[in-house]
Amino acid sequence: MSGARRMTKVRPGESPTERPKAAVMEDVAVLAGVSAMTVSRVLNAPEKVRPETRARVLAAVRELDYRPNSAARVLVTGRSGVLGVVCFDTTLYGPASTLFGIEQAARDSDYLVSIASLPALNRSWITRGIDRLRSQSVDGVIVVAPHESAAEGLRHLPQGLPVVDVGGGTDLLVPVAAVDQRAGAARATRHLLSLGHRTVWHLSGPPNWIDSSGRVAGWRSALEAEGREVPEPLVGDWTAHSGYEIGKRLAREPDVTAVFVANDHMAMGVLRALREAGRRVPEDVSVVGFDDVPEAAYFWPPLTTVRQNFGEVGRQAFQLLLDRIAGVDGKARRMVEPELVVRESTGVSS
Amino acid sequence: MSGARRMTKVRPGESPTERPKAAVMEDVAVLAGVSAMTVSRVLNAPEKVRPETRARVLAAVRELDYRPNSAARVLVTGRSGVLGVVCFDTTLYGPASTLFGIEQAARDSDYLVSIASLPALNRSWITRGIDRLRSQSVDGVIVVAPHESAAEGLRHLPQGLPVVDVGGGTDLLVPVAAVDQRAGAARATRHLLSLGHRTVWHLSGPPNWIDSSGRVAGWRSALEAEGREVPEPLVGDWTAHSGYEIGKRLAREPDVTAVFVANDHMAMGVLRALREAGRRVPEDVSVVGFDDVPEAAYFWPPLTTVRQNFGEVGRQAFQLLLDRIAGVDGKARRMVEPELVVRESTGVSS
DNA sequence: CGAGGATCTGTTAGCGATACCATGAGCTGG
DNA sequence: CCAGCTCATGGTATCGCTAACAGATCCTCG
């Protein structure tokens, strides 16, 4: 019953009962008494097959536990149903959440996600990451590398490969989905000014990260809009450790009454440094973070911060990529609005 | 120069200068003046080709920016160079780090990683996740779903697909890489006992998570080994929020002088609840966490915790999978030892 | 009743690579 | 000087699927 083809495949020395190879379309066709083409149609355009035939085929599919060989399908159609994600450190909260958002959106559309993580962020690695994915015939690539070097890597793309960038700068040639960092930073800064602080200090992320410069820009513009002094920003590396080290410096400056920190983990370090120095939060110093990691509400004190909806960014990026794959071109830009979440680390200036 | 084949492909209405299709092996062969077979050999078994010929072929490859079509290769070899990872929420620190470890190990061996994340943890979804990956011809699958339902899903695996489990239980039919949860929990518990605490309370993770039960078991056995009273464990859901809620209850019990919390984020919630209730850490109550998230050293107070080397687990899992793919069978078990990191949230019993 | 159309199913020809075997060139040694 | 070998290369079939067309069937309506 398994088709003459199968029988003739058995080599002389082999027993016909050895581990049966997975069923292929022809096997299903034989079992259902139709041609392979009809099986193919049942799977790809069921409405073109008489319901009765379709049922017979589906029964055969189930009986043989048949699954189409995607390699063969890709070979002929040129489409794989896989999208690639190029990313840097996926243990960071932001990238991990974005990846998760992309993956969920992809799952809902029956796409699979392949990831190429990079050992370092620079043009050459990004290009290599994209190449690695391309050689697997992905239908498109989403780059999650919010670093200026990414922009470099995105200038010279293989022709014909749809690419979308997440969190990228403004002058890219590809569609971008991103949280509006400037708006979020400005919101945080204005919040602090509205509490009566004379000005707001800033602990930024590492240079050359798009997020860093966006937040610096938003903070600066909010200060300038109200004619406030713009202190020199301090620079951290996203870790709680760097927040702590720099926080110790901040704690020594009696002028400092309000700090906008570029992410929650550094803010955590700052909080600890301030506390150790005997400066109370928020009575003496107000602190605002960025991200709203799930634990932010349980910092001491609960952290006022700017929530980024990473999941939404991932979904938007995926949607942009689908559009790109479908042939919509141009350099669309999908901005996701961040949200200020006021908790207890900010208070009126004393 | 681009080969007759290419020319004949151009349809009547099309201009020959339209976007050129990507070069295929035959194009390279023609340009190098050899057969496609030789090109294939240069790519897969260079030592079988005379250096001089090889150089010509490689030059042609570079000139045409040729990249092999992996679908075609998969179709004939049956191997894809892609491995699948089935996982649940990749925004959690543990899974994200494990995934990262797997991805790095995979990259070093020129494997690509496809992920299938699950909307829920139960047998049916796990099976579907594996199927989704299998239909993409992955060479093997690593399941990162440390939940009892995973064990269910792993009992009925498609024949012939190498599968490795991360963090799984003991009675699985597949190789497992995991951190020794029991050992870590016991170590944490003994640490607290050694500081003079009469006994140790436990805030566990959600039921049916393998990690939860492993940590409960380790904690319990350490207490029993010294003949201590074993309090009823409290149950959280891994979030700082649940740690906080349950911490408030713990704070009301004057008996409680030492708590072993099943992860760092819940521990953070517990710390805050204790502080709000006026109980000092570590003077009144000692707290130990689990994971050693990067921020744990900046909790207030810095958290004593058990470090899990997730990256190493990921590497081990990948290695096990490679072995499986190479045909080594059996149910190997690779345990990674956790490490107690003593900071300031634990102190002698008063 | 039969032409013309709609609907369903089958046939053929690849997609781009590798496995397998065949071939020819060049060398060795008796 | 040629059998017998190695080494480098080429020819051909095939992996499993679908696009494009062709044929078969059934229905509709003048």
Tab-separated table of C-alpha atoms in Angstrom, chain A residues 240-241 244 268 272 276, chain B residues 264 292-305 341 343-344:
chain	number	residue	atom	x	y	z
A	240	ALA	CA	23.718	48.627	37.137
A	241	HIS	CA	27.392	48.626	37.922
A	244	TYR	CA	26.454	52.772	40.718
A	268	MET	CA	19.065	51.001	40.080
A	272	ARG	CA	21.958	52.584	45.569
A	276	GLU	CA	24.797	54.922	50.435
B	264	ASP	CA	16.187	36.960	42.267
B	292	ASP	CA	22.336	35.932	40.042
B	293	VAL	CA	20.878	38.330	37.550
B	294	PRO	CA	23.405	41.012	36.615
B	295	GLU	CA	21.715	43.555	38.886
B	296	ALA	CA	21.626	41.361	41.962
B	297	ALA	CA	24.743	43.014	43.342
B	298	TYR	CA	22.881	46.336	43.320
B	299	PHE	CA	19.772	45.241	45.151
B	300	TRP	CA	19.294	46.791	48.574
B	301	PRO	CA	21.047	45.147	50.233
B	302	PRO	CA	23.182	43.377	47.637
B	303	LEU	CA	21.675	39.968	47.253
B	304	THR	CA	23.265	36.720	48.272
B	305	THR	CA	22.212	34.329	45.569
B	341	VAL	CA	27.517	34.090	45.716
B	343	ARG	CA	26.739	39.276	49.380
B	344	GLU	CA	25.063	41.300	52.056
